[in-house]
mmCIF file of C-alpha atoms and ligand atoms in Angstrom:
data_model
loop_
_atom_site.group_PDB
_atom_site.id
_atom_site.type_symbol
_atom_site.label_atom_id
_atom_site.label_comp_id
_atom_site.label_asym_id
_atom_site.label_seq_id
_atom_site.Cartn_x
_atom_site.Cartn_y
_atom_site.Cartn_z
ATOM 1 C CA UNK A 1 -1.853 17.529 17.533
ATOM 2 C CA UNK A 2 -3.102 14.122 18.445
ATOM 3 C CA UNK A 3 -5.084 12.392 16.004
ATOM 4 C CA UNK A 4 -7.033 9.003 15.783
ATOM 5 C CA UNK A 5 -6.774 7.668 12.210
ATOM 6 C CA UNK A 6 -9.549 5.110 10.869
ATOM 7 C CA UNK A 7 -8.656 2.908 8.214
ATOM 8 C CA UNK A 8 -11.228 0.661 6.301
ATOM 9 C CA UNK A 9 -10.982 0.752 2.548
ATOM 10 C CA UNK A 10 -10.819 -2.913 1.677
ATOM 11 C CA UNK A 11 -9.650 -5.948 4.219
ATOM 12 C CA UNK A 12 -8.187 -4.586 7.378
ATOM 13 C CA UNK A 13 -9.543 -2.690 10.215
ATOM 14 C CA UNK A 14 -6.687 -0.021 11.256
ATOM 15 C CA UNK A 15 -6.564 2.093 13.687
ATOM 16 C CA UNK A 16 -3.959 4.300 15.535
ATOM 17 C CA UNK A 17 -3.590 7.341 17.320
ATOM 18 C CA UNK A 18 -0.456 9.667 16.061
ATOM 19 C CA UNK A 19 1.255 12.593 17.873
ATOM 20 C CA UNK A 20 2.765 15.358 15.582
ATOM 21 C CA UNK A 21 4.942 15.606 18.492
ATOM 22 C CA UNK A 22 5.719 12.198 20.167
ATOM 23 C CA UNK A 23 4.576 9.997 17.015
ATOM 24 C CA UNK A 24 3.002 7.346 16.518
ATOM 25 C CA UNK A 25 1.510 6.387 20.200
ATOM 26 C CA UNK A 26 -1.018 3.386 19.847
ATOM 27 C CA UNK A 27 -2.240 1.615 16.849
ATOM 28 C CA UNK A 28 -3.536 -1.594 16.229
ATOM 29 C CA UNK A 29 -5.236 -3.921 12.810
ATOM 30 C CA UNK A 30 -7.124 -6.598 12.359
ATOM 31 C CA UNK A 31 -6.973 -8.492 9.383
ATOM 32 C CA UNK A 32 -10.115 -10.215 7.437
ATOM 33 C CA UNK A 33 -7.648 -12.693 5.690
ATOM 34 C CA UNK A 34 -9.346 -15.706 7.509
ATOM 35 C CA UNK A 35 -12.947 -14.439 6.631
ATOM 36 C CA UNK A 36 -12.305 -14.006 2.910
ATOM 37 C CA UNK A 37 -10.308 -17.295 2.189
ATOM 38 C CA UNK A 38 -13.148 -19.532 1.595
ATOM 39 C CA UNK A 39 -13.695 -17.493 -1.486
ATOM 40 C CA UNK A 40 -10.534 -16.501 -3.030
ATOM 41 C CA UNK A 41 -10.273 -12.597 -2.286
ATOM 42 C CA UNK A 42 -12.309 -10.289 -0.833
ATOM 43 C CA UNK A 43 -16.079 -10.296 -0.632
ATOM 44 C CA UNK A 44 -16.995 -6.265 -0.193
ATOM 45 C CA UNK A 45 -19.946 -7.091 1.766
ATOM 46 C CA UNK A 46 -18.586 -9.441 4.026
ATOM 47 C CA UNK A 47 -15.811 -6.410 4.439
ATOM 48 C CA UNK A 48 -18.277 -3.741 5.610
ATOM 49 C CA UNK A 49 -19.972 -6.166 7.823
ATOM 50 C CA UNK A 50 -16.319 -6.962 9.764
ATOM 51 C CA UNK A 51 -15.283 -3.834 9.768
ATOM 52 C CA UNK A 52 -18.802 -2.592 11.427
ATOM 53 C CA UNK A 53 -17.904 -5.265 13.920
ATOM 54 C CA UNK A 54 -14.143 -4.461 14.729
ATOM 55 C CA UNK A 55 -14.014 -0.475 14.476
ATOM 56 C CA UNK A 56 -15.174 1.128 18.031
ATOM 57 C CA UNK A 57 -13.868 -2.278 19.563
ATOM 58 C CA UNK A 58 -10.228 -1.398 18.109
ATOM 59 C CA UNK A 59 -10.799 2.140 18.537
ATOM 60 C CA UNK A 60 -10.991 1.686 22.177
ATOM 61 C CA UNK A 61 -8.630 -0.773 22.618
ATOM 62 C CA UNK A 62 -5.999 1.955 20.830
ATOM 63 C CA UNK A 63 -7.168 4.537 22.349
ATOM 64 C CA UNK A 64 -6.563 3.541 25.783
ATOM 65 C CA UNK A 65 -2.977 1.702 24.538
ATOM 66 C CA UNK A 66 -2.531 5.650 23.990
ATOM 67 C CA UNK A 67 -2.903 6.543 27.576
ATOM 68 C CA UNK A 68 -4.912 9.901 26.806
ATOM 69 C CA UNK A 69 -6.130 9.827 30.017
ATOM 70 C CA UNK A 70 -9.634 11.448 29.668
ATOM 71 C CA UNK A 71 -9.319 13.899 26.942
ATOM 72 C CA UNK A 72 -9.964 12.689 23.935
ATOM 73 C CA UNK A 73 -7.876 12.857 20.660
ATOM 74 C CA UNK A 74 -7.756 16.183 18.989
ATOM 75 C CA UNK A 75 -8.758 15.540 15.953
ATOM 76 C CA UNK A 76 -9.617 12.467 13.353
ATOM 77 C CA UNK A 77 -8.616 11.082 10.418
ATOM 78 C CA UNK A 78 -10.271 8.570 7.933
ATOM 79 C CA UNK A 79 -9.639 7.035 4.649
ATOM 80 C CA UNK A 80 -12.168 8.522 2.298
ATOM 81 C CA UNK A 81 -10.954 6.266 -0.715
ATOM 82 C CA UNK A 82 -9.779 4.693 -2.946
ATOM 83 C CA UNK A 83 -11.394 1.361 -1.810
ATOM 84 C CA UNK A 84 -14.301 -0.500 -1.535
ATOM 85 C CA UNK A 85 -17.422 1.963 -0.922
ATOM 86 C CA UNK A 86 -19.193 0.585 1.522
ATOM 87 C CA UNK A 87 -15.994 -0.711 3.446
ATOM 88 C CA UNK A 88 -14.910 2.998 3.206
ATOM 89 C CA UNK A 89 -18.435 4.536 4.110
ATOM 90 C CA UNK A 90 -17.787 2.150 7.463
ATOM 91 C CA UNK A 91 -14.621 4.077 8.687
ATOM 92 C CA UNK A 92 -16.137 7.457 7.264
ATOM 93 C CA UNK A 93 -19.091 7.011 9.634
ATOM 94 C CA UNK A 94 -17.462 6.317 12.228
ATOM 95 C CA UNK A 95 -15.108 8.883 12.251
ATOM 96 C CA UNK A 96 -18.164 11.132 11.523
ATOM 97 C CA UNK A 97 -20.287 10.235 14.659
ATOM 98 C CA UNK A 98 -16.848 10.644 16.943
ATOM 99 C CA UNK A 99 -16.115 13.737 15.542
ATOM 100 C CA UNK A 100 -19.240 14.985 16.004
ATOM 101 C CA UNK A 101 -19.935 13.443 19.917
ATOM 102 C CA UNK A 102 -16.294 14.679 20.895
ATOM 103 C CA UNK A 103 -16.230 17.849 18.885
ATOM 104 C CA UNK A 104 -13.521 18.020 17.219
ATOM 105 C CA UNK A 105 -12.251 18.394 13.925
ATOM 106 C CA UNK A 106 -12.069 15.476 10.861
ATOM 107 C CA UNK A 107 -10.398 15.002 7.562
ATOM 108 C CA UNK A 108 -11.182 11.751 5.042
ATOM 109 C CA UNK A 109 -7.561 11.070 3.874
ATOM 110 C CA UNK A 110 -6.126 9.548 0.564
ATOM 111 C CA UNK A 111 -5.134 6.077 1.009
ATOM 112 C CA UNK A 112 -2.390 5.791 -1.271
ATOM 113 C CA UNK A 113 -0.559 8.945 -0.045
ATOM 114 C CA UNK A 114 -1.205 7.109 3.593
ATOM 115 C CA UNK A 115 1.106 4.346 2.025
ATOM 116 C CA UNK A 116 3.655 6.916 -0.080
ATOM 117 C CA UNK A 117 4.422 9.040 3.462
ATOM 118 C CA UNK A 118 4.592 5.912 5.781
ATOM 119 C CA UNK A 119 8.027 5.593 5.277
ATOM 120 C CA UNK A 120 8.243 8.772 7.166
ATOM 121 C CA UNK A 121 6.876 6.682 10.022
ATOM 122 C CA UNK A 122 10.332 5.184 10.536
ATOM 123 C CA UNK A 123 13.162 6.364 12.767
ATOM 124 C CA UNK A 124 15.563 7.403 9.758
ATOM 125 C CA UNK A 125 12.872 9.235 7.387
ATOM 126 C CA UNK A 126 13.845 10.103 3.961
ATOM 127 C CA UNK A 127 14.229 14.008 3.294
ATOM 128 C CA UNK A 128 12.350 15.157 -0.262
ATOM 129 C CA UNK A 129 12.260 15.049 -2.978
ATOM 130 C CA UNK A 130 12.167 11.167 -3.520
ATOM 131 C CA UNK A 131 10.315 8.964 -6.072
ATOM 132 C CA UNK A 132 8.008 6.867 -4.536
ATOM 133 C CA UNK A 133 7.563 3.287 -5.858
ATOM 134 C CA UNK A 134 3.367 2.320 -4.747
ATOM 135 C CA UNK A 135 2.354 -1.169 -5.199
ATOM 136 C CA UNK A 136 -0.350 -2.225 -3.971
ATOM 137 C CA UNK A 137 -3.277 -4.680 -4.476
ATOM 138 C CA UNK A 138 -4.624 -1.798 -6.410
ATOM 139 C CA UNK A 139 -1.935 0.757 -7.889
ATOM 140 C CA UNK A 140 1.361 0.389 -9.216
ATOM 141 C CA UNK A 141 2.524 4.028 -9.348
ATOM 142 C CA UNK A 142 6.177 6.016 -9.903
ATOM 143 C CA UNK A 143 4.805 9.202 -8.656
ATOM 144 C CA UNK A 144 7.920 12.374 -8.204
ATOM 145 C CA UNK A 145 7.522 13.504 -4.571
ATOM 146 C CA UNK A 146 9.151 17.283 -3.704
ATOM 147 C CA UNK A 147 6.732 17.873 -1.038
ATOM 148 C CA UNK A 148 3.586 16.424 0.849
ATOM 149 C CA UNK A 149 0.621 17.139 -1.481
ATOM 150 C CA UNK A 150 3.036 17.576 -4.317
ATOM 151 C CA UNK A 151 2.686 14.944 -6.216
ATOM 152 C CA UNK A 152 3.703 14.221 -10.178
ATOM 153 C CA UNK A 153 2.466 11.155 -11.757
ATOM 154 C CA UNK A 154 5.988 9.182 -13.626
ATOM 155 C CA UNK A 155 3.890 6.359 -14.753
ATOM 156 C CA UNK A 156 1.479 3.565 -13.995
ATOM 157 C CA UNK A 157 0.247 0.440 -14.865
ATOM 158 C CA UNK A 158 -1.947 0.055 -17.719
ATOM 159 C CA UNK A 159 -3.758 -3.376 -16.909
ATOM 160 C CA UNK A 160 -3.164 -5.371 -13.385
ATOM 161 C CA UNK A 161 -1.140 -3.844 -10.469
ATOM 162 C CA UNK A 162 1.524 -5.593 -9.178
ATOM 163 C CA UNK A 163 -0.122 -7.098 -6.194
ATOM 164 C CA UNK A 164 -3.298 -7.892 -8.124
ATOM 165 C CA UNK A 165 -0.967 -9.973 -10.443
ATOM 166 C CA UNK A 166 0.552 -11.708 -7.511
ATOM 167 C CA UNK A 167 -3.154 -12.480 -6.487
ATOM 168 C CA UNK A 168 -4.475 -13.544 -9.609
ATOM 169 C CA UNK A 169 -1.377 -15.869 -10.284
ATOM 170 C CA UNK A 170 -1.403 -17.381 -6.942
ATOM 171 C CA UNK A 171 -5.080 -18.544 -7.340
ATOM 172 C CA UNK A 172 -3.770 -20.300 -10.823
ATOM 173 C CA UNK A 173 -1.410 -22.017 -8.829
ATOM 174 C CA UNK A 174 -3.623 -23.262 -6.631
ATOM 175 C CA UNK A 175 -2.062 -21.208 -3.407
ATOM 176 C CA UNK A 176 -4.947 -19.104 -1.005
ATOM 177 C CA UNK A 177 -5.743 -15.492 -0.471
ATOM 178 C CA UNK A 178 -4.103 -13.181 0.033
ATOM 179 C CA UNK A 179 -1.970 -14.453 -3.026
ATOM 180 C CA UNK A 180 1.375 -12.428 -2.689
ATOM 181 C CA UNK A 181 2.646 -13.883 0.706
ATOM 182 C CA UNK A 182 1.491 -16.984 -0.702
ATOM 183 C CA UNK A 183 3.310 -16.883 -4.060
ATOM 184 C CA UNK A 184 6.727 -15.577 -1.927
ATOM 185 C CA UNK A 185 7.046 -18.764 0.115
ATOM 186 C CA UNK A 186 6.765 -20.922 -2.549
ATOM 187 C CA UNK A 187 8.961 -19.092 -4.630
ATOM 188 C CA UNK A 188 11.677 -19.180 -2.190
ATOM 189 C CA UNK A 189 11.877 -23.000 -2.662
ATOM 190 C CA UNK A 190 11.375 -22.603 -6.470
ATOM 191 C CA UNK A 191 14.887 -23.144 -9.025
ATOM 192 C CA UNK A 192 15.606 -19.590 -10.479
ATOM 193 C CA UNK A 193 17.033 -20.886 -13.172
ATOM 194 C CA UNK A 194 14.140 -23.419 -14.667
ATOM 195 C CA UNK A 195 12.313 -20.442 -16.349
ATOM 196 C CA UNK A 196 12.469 -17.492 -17.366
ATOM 197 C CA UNK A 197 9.213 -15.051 -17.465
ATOM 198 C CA UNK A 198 9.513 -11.651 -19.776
ATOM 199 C CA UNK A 199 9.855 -8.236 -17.819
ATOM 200 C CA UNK A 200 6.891 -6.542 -19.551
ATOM 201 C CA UNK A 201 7.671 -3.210 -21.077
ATOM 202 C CA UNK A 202 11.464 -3.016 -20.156
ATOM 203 C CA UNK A 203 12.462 -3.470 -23.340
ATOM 204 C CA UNK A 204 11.276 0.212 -24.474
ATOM 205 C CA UNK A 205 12.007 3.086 -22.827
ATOM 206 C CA UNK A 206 8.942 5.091 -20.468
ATOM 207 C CA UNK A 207 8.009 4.208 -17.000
ATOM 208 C CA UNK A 208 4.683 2.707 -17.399
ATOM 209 C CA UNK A 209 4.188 -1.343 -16.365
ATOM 210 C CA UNK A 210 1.796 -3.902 -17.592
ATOM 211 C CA UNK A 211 1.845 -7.018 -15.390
ATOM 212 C CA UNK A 212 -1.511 -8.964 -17.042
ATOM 213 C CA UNK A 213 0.371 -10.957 -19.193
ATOM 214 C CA UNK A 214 2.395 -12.612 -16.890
ATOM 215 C CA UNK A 215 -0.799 -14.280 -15.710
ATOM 216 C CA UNK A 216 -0.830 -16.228 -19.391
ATOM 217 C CA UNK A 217 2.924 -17.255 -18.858
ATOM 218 C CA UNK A 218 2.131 -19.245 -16.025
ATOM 219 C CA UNK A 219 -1.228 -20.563 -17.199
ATOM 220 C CA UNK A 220 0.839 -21.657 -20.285
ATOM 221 C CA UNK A 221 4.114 -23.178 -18.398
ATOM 222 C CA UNK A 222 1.911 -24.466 -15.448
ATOM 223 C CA UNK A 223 0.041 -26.325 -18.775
ATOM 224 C CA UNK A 224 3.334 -27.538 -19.967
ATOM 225 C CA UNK A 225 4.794 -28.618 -17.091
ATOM 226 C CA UNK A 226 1.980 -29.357 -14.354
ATOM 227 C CA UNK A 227 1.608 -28.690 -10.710
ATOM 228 C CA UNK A 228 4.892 -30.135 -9.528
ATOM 229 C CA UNK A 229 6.690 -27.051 -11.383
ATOM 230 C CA UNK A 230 4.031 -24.901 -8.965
ATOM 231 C CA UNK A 231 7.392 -23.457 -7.254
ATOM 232 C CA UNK A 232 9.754 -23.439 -9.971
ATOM 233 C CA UNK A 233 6.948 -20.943 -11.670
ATOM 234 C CA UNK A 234 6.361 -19.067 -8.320
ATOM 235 C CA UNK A 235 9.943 -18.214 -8.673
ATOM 236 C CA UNK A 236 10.070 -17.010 -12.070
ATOM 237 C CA UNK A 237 7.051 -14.979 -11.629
ATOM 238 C CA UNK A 238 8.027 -13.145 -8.582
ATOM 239 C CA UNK A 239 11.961 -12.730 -10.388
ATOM 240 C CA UNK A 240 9.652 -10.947 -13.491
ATOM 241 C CA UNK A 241 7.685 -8.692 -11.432
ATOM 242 C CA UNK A 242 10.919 -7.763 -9.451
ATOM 243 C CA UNK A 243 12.612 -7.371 -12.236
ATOM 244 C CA UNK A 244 10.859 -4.984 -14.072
ATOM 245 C CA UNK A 245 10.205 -2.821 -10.805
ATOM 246 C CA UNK A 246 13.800 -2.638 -10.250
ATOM 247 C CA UNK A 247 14.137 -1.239 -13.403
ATOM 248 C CA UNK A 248 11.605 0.853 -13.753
ATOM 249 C CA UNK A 249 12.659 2.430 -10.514
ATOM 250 C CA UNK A 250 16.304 2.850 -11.712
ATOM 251 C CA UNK A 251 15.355 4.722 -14.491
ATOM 252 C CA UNK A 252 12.689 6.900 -12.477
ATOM 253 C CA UNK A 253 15.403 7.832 -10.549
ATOM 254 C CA UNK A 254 17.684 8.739 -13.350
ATOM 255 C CA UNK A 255 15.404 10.270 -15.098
ATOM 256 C CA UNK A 256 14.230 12.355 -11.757
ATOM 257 C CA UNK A 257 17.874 13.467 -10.488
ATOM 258 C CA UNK A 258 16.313 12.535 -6.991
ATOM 259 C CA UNK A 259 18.544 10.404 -4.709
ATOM 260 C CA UNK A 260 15.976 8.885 -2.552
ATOM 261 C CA UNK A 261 13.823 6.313 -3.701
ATOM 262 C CA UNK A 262 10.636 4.981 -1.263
ATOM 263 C CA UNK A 263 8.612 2.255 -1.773
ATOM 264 C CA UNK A 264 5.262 1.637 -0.091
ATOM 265 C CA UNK A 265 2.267 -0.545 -0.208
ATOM 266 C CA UNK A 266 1.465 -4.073 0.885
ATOM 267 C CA UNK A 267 3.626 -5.790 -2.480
ATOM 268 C CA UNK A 268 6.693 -3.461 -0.058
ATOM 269 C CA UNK A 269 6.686 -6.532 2.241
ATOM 270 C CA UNK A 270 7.907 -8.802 -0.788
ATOM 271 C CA UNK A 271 11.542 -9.749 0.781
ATOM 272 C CA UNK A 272 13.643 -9.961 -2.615
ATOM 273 C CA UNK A 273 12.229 -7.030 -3.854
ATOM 274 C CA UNK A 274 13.472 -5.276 -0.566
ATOM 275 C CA UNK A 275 16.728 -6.968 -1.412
ATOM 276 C CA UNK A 276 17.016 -6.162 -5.384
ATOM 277 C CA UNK A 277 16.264 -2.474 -4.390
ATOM 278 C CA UNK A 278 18.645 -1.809 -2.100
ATOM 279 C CA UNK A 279 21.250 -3.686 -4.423
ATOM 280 C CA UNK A 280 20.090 -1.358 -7.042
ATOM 281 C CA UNK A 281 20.679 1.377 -4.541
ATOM 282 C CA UNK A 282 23.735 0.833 -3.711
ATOM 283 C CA UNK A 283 25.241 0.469 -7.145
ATOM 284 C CA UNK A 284 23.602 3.360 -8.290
ATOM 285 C CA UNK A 285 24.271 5.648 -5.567
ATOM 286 C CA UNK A 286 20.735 6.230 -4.041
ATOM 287 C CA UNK A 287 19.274 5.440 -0.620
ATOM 288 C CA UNK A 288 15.871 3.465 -0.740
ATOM 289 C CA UNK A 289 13.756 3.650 2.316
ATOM 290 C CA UNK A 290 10.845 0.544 3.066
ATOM 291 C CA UNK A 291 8.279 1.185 5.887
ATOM 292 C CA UNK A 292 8.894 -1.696 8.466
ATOM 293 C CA UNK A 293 6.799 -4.954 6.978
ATOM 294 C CA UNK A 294 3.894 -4.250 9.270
ATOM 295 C CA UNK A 295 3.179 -1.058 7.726
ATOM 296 C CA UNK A 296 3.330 -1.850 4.283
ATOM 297 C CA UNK A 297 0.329 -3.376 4.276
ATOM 298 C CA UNK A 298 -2.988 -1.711 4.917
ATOM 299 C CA UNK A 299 -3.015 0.054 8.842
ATOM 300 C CA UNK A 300 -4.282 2.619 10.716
ATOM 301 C CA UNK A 301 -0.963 4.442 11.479
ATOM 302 C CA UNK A 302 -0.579 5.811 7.855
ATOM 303 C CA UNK A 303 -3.679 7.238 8.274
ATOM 304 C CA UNK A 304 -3.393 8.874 11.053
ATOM 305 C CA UNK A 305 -0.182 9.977 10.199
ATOM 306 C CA UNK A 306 -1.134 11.626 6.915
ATOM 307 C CA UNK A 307 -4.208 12.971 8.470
ATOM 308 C CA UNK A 308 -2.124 14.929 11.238
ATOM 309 C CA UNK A 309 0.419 16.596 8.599
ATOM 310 C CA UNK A 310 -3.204 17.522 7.182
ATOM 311 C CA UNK A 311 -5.168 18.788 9.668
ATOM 312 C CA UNK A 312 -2.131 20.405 11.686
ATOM 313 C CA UNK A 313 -1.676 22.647 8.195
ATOM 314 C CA UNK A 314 -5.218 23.490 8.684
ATOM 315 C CA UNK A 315 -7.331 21.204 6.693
ATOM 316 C CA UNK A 316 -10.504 19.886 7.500
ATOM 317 C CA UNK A 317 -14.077 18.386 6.668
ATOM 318 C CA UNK A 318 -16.991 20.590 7.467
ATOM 319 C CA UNK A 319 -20.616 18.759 7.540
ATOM 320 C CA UNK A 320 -21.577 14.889 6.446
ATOM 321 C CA UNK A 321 -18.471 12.710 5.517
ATOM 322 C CA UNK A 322 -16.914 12.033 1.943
ATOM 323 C CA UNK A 323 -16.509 8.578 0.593
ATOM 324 C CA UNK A 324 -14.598 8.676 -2.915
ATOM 325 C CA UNK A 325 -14.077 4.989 -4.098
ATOM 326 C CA UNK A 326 -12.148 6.039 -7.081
ATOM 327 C CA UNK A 327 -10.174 8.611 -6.402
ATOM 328 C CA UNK A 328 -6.997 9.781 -8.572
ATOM 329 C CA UNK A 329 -3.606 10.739 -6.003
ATOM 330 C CA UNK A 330 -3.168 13.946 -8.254
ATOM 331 C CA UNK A 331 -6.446 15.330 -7.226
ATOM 332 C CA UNK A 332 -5.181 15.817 -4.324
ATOM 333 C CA UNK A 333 -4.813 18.958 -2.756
ATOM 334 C CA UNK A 334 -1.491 20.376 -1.433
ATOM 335 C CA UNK A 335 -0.700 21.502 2.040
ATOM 336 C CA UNK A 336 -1.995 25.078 2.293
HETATM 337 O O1 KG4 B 1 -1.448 -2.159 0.365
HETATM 338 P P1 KG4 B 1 -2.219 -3.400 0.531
HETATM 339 O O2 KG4 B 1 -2.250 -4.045 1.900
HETATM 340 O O3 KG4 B 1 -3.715 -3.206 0.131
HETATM 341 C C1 KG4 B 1 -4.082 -2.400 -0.942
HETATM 342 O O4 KG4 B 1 -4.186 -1.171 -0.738
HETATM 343 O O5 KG4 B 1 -4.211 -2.979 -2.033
HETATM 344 O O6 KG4 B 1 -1.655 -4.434 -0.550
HETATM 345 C C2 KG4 B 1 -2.164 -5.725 -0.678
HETATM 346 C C3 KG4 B 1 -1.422 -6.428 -1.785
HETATM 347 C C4 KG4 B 1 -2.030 -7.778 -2.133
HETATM 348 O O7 KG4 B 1 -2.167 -7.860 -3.531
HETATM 349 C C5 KG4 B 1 -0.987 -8.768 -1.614
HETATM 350 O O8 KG4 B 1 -0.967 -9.983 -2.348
HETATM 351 C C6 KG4 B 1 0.290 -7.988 -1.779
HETATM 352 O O9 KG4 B 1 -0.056 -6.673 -1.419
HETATM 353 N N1 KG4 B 1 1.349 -8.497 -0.901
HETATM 354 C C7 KG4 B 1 2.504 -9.044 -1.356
HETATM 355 C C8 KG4 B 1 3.231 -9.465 -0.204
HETATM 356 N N2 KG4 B 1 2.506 -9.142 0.904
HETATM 357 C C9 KG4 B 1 1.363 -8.540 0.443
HETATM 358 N N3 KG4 B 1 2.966 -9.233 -2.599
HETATM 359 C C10 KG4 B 1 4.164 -9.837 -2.749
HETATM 360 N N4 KG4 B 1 4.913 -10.273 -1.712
HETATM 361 C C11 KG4 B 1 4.500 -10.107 -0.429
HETATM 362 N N5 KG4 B 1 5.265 -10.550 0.579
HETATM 363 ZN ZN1 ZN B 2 -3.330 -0.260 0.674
#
């Protein structure tokens, strides 16, 4: 089955057509990064208006990258939340009116299970069960995978999610939108050894995180020591969040029995977390598997991709269209 996937839930227009049989064939994003960075993060109705702009523009360009020829895709996919509602109600729409000009079927898709199965996108996919590390702008989630659709919460975070804490301490420091790339480069220049941030809630035993009050450390030591520390505290920061995620996923794992460990979600691209986790990995005796950078941020490929597992199973949206800006992952329905 060849789907179109439609993804608009917060800052990037993505869209891609997928092949249950050939894979992924076309997809394309583009990114409001430049649009937003006047102000500091994302304005939601400057999002809608973009992605009202970019959709059937990308749609076509993809769809013709997929050399369909003149039929058109089979069948559509969209993300129905979580996210931003009127960014979502853009893709929704959209993937309405096609469905409904082309006739075929259409299925709003979870976001977050876009980014937990994208590792599947790559050419050496992890077998289940795994536990799936999600950290995102928005979630920071252990979640105990045995199947698609099966989905057991391990633990979350109570306050900010790990890329929301990257944001929030980037702006502190003075660095742009979106913060985590931001906070990275810095860091790399930064002296690990000048301070040393806490790894909030490793010192107990549970799998939940709590990542706001790393913000105060660096208002506090940015206080103390002024901007000229800026990468020094970059690097302590981004050693504390990787920190506790490596060992929150260590003892996930543990406590799991799984040997596969996948982490998705744009705070994925971080390049010493990729590092610490396959250290971890390998000292532990478990294989961890990353989507390629380009996919662990927001695209259209994990949606399509999770919509075609979906719809190929049977699945699908009768009348209207769903938007569901809040949206919890173990709501979800499994795979009839
Ligand atoms: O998955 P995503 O693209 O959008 C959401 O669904 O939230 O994730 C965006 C988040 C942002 O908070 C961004 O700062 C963070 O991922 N991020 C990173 C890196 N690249 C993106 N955080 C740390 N290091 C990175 N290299
Ligand atoms: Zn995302």
């Amino acid at each position: 089955m060849r789907v179109l996937g439609i993804e608009s839930s917060c800052d990037e227009t993505g869209v891609a057509v997928y092949d249950s049989g050939a894979g992924l064939l076309a997809h394309a994003v583009h990114s409001q990064v430049e649009l937003h960075a006047p102000y500091g993060g994302v304005v939601p109705e400057l999002a809608s208006r973009d992605h009202i702009r970019r959709v059937l523009p990308l749609a076509r360009q993809v769809l013709d990258a997929a050399s369909l020829g003149d039929s058109p895709p089979e069948a559509i996919a969209y993300t129905a939340g979580p996210g931003l509602a009127g960014a979502l109600l853009v893709g929704a729409a959209t993937a309405g009116a096609l469905a409904l000009g082309w006739g075929i079927p259409k299925l709003g898709v979870h976001h977050m299970e876009g980014h937990l199965l994208a590792p599947l996108l790559e050419p050496d996919p992890p077998a289940f069960p795994f536990v799936a590390l999600l950290v995102s702008g928005g979630h920071t989630q252990l979640v105990a995978v045995r199947a698609i659709g099966d989905y057991r919460m391990l633990g979350e975070s109570r306050d900010d999610a790990a890329g929301e804490a990257f944001d929030k301490t980037a702006k502190l420091l003075g660095l742009g939108y979106p913060g985590g790339p931001a906070i990275a480069k810095l860091a790399a220049t930064g002296d690990p050894a000048r301070f040393k941030f806490p790894q909030p809630m490793t010192d107990r035993p549970g799998l939940e995180f709590s990542f706001s009050g790393l913000k105060t450390f660096a208002i506090n030591t940015l206080a103390e020591h002024g901007p000229a520390a800026g990468a020094d505290i970059a690097r302590a920061f981004e050693e504390a969040v990787v920190g506790t995620l490596r060992v929150k996923c260590r003892r996930a794992v543990a406590a799991t029995g799984f040997r596969r460990l996948v982490v998705a979600g744009g705070v994925g691209a971080n390049r010493r977390l990729r590092t610490v986790l396959h250290e971890i990995g390998r000292q532990e005796g478990f294989t961890v598997h990353f989507p390629r950078l380009e996919f662990c941020t927001d695209n259209g490929a994990m949606i399509a991709h999770v919509g075609a597992l979906r719809l190929a199973a049977g699945l699908r949206e009768e009348d209207g269209f769903t938007i569901r800006p809040r949206w919890p992952m173990d709501e979800l329905p499994p795979l009839p």
